[in-house]
Tab-separated table of C-alpha atoms in Angstrom:
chain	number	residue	atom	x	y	z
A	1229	UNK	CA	-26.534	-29.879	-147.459
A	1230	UNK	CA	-28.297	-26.537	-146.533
A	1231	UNK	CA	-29.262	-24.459	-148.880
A	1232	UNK	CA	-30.736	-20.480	-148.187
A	1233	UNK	CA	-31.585	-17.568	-149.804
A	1234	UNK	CA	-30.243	-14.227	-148.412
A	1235	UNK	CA	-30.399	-10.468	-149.242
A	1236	UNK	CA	-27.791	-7.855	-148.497
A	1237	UNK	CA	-28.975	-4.100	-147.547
A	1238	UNK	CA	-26.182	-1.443	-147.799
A	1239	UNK	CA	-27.783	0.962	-144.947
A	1240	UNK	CA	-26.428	4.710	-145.556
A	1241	UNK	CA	-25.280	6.348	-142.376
A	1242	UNK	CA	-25.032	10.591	-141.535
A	1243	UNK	CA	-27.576	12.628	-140.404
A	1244	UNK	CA	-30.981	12.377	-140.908
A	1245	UNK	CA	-31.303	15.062	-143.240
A	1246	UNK	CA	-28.588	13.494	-145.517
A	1247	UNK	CA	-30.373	10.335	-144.444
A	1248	UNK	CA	-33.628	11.135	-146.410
A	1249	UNK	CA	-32.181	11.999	-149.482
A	1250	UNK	CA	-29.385	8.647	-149.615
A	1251	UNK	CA	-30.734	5.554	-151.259
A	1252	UNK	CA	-30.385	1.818	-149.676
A	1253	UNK	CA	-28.804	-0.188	-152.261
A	1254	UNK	CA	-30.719	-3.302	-152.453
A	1255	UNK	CA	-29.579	-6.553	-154.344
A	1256	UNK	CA	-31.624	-9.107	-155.661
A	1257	UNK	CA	-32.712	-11.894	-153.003
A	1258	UNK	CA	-30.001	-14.569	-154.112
A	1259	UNK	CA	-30.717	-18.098	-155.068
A	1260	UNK	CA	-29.416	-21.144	-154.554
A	1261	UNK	CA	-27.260	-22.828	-157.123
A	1262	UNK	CA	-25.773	-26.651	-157.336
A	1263	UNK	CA	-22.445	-26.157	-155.488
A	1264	UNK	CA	-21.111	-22.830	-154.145
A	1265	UNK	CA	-20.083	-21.459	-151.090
A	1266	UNK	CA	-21.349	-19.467	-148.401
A	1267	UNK	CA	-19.493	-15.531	-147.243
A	1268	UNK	CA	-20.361	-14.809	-144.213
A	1269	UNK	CA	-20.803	-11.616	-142.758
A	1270	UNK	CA	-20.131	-9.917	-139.470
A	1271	UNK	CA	-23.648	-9.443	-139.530
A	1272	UNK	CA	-24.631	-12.924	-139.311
A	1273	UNK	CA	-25.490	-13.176	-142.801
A	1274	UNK	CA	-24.654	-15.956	-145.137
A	1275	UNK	CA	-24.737	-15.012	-148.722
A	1276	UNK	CA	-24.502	-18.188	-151.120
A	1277	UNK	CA	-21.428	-17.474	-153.643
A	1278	UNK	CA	-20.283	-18.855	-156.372
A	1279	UNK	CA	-16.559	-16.900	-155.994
A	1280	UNK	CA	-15.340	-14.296	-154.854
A	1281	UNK	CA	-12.315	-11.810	-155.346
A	1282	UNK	CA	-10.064	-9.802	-152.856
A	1283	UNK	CA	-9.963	-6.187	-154.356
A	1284	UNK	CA	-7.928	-4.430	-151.575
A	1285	UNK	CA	-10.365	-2.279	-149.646
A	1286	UNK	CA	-13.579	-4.365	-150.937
A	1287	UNK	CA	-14.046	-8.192	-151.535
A	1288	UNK	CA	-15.985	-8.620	-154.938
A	1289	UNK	CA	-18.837	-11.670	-154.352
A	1290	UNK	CA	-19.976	-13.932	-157.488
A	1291	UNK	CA	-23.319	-15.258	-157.214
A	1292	UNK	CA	-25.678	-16.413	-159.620
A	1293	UNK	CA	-27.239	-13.324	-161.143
A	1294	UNK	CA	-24.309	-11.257	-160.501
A	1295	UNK	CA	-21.634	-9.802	-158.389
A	1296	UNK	CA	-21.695	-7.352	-155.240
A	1297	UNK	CA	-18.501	-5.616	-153.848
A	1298	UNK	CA	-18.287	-5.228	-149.961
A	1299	UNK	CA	-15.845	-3.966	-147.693
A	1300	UNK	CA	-12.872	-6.627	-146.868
A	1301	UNK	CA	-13.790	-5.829	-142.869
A	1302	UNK	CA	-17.448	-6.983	-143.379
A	1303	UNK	CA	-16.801	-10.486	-144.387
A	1304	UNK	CA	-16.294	-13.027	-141.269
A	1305	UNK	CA	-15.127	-15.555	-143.631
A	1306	UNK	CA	-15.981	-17.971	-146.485
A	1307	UNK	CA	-17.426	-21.621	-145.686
A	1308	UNK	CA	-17.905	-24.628	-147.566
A	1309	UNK	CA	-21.654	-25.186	-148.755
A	1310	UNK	CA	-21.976	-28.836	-146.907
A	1311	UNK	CA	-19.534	-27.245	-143.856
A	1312	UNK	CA	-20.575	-24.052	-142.801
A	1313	UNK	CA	-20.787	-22.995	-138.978
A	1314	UNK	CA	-23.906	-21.213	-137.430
A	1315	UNK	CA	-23.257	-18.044	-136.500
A	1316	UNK	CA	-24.883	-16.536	-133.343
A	1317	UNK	CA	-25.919	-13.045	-133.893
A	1318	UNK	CA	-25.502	-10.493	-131.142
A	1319	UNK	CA	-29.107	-9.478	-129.585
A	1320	UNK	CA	-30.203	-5.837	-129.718
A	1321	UNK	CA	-31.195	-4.635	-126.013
A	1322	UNK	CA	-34.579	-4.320	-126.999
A	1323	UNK	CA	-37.603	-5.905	-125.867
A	1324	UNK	CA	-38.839	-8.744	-128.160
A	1325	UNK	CA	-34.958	-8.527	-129.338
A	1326	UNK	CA	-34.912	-12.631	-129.907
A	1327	UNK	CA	-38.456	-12.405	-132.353
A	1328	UNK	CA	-36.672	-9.391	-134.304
A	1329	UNK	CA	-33.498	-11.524	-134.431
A	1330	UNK	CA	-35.276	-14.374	-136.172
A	1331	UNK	CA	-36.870	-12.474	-138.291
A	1332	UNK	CA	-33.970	-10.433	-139.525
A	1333	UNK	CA	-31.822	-13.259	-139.981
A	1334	UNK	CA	-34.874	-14.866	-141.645
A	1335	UNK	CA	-35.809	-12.351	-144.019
A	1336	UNK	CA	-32.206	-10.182	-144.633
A	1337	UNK	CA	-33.102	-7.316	-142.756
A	1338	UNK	CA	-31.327	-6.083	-140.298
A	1339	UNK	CA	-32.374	-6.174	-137.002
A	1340	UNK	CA	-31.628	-2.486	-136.465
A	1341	UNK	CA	-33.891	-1.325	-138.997
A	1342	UNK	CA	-36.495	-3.639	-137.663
A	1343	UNK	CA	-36.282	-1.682	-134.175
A	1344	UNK	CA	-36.609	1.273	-135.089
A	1345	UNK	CA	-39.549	0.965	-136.721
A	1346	UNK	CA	-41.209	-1.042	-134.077
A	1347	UNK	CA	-39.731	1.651	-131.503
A	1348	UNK	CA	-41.887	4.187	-134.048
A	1349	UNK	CA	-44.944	2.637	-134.599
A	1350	UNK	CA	-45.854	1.227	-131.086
A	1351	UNK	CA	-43.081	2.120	-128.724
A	1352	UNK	CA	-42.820	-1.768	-128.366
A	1353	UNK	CA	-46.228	-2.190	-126.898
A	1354	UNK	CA	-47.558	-5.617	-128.499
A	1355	UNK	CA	-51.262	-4.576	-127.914
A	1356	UNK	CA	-50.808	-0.933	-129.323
A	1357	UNK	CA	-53.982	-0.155	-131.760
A	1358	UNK	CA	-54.102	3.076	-133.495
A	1359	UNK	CA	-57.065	5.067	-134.668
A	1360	UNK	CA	-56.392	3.986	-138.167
A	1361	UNK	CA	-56.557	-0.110	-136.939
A	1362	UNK	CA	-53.472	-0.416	-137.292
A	1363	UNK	CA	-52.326	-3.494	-134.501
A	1364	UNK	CA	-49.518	-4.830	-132.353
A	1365	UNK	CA	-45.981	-4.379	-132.703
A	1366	UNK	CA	-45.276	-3.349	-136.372
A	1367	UNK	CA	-48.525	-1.650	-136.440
A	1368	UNK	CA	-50.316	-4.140	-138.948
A	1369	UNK	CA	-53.407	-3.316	-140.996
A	1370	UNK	CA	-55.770	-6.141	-141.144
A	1371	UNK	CA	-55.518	-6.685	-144.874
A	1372	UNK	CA	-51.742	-6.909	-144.753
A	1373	UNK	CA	-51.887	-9.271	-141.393
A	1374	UNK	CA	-54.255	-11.480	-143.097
A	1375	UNK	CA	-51.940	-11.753	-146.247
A	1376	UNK	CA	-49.107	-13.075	-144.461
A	1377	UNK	CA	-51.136	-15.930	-142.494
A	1378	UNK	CA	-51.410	-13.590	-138.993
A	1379	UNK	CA	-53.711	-15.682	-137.029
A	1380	UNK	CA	-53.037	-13.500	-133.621
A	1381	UNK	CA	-51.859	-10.483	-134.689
A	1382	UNK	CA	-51.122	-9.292	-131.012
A	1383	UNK	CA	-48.479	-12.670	-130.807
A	1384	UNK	CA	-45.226	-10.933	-131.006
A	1385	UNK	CA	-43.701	-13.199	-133.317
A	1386	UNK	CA	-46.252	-13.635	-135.139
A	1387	UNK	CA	-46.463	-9.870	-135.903
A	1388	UNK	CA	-42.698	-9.011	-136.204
A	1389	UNK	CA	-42.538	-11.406	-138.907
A	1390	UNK	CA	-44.916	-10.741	-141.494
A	1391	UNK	CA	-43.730	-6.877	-140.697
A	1392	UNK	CA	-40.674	-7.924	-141.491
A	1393	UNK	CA	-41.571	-9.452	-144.536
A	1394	UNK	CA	-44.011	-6.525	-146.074
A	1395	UNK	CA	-40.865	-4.606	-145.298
A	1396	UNK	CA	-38.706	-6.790	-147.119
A	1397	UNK	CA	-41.319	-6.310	-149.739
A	1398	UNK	CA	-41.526	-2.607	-150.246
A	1399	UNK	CA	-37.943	-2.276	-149.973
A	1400	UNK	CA	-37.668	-4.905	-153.008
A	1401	UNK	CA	-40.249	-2.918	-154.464
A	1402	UNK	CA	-38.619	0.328	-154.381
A	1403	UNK	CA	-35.345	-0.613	-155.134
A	1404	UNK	CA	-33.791	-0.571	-151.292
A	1405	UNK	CA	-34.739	2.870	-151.000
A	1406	UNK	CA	-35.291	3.337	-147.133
A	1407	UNK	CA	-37.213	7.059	-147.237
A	1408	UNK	CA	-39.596	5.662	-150.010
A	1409	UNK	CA	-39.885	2.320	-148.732
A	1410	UNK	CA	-40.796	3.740	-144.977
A	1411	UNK	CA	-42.603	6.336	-146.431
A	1412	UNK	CA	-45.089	3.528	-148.344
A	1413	UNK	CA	-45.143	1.861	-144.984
A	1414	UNK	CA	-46.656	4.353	-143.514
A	1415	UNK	CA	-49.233	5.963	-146.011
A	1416	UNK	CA	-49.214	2.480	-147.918
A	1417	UNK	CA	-47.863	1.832	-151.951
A	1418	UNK	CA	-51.022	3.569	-152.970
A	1419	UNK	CA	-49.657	6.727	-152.690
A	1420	UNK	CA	-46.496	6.575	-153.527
A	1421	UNK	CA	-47.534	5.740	-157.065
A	1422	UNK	CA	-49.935	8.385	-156.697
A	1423	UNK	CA	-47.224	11.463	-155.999
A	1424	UNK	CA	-44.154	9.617	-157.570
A	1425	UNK	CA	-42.439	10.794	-154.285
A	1426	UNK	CA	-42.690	11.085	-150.896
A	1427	UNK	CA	-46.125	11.663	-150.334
A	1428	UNK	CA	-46.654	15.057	-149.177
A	1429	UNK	CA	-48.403	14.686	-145.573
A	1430	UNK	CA	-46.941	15.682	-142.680
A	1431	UNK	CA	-47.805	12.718	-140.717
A	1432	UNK	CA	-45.727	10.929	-143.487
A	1433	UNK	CA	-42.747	12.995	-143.827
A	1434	UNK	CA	-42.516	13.016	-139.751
A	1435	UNK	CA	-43.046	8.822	-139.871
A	1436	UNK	CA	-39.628	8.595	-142.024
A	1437	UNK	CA	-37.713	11.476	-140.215
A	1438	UNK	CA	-38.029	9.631	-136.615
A	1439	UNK	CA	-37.268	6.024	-137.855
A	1440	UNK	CA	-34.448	7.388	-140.123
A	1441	UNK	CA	-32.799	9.232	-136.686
A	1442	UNK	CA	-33.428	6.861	-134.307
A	1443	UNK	CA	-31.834	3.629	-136.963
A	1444	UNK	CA	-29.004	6.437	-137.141
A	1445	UNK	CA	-28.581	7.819	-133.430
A	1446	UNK	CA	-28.892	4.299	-131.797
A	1447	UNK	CA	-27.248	2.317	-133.675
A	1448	UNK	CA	-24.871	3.990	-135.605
A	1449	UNK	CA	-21.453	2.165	-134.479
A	1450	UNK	CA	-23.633	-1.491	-134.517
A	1451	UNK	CA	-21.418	-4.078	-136.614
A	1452	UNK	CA	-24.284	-5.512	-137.885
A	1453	UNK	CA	-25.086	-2.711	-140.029
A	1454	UNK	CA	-22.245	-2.286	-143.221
A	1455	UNK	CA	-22.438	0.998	-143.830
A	1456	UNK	CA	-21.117	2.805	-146.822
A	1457	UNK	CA	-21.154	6.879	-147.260
């Protein structure tokens, strides 16, 4: 029996000036319960269910804590708990595109999100070091690499992943709302709470802009993104 806890991300799509202002609906992380299901996405995800209801246009998903509603067209189908079939996710022509696989599929992010913001920060150089210390792919400061257990922080995978998990942290944080959540990647949490908003530096403003166009001008027909208006 395999049991897995997944997120779901609804990632709004337009352009990037309607981009800033739309909100990432993020549900809870789900947990596992005794017996249920699994929905699988076209995305690759597996979401553990404990139902679920055809609604037309949308498929309504029970799970423990709640329901979500997604469109019919996203789900790949619905497997047995002790049954279920892997399901190879398409790579992202990328470089390091098997390391930001993992750790999407890993974490519930979506790999598109995750290279853009690599593409951002370091152009996808793995020894990049800024003036600010910031290292390696995902630009990582050397508090936040040492809280997720980096022990090379210039190792790829090793980098991608606990990127990918402070990422899946702010955007728990803020609610799954990307502008905020990149914005407090950028300038750190600090000063969000500081100016309730985006903070108001240029160098801030400009961080969110580029990874909010580039997540929308490269990979805006990718089916592993569901995107809702």
């Amino acid at each position: 029996m395999r049991v897995e806890k997944h997120s779901l991300i609804r990632f709004p799509f337009g352009r990037a000036t309607r981009a800033l202002g739309c909100a990432i609906v993020l549900f809870a992380v789900l947990a596992p319960v005794a017996r249920a299901d699994y929905a699988v996405l076209q995305s690759g995800q597996r979401l553990h269910i404990t139902g679920y209801e055809s609604l037309g246009e949308t498929i309504r998903l029970t799970m423990q804590g709640g329901t979500l509603e997604i469109p019919a067209d996203s789900l790949l189908r619905i497997d047995p708990e002790d049954t279920f079939l892997p399901v190879k996710v398409k790579l992202l022509d990328v470089p390091f595109a098997n390391f930001i696989a993992d750790s999407a599929q890993s974490h519930g992010i979506p790999a598109e999100l995750l290279a853009s913001v690599i593409a951002v920060e370091s152009n996808f150089n793995p020894n990049a070091v800024s003036v600010k210390s910031a290292r390696g792919l995902m630009q990582l400061m050397p508090k936040t690499a040492t809280r997720f257990g980096v022990t090379n922080v210039f190792d790829p995978r090793q980098n991608i992943d606990a990127g990918t998990r402070y990422l899946k942290e702010l955007l728990l944080r803020y609610n799954g709302d990307l502008a905020t959540t990149l914005a407090a990647y950028n300038a750190g949490p600090d000063r969000i709470g500081q100016f309730r908003t985006l903070p108001p530096y240029r160098e801030t403003r400009e961080y969110v802009r580029r990874v909010t166009e580039k997540l929308n001008k490269n990979f805006k027909s990718s089916d592993q993104i569901l995107a809702f208006q």
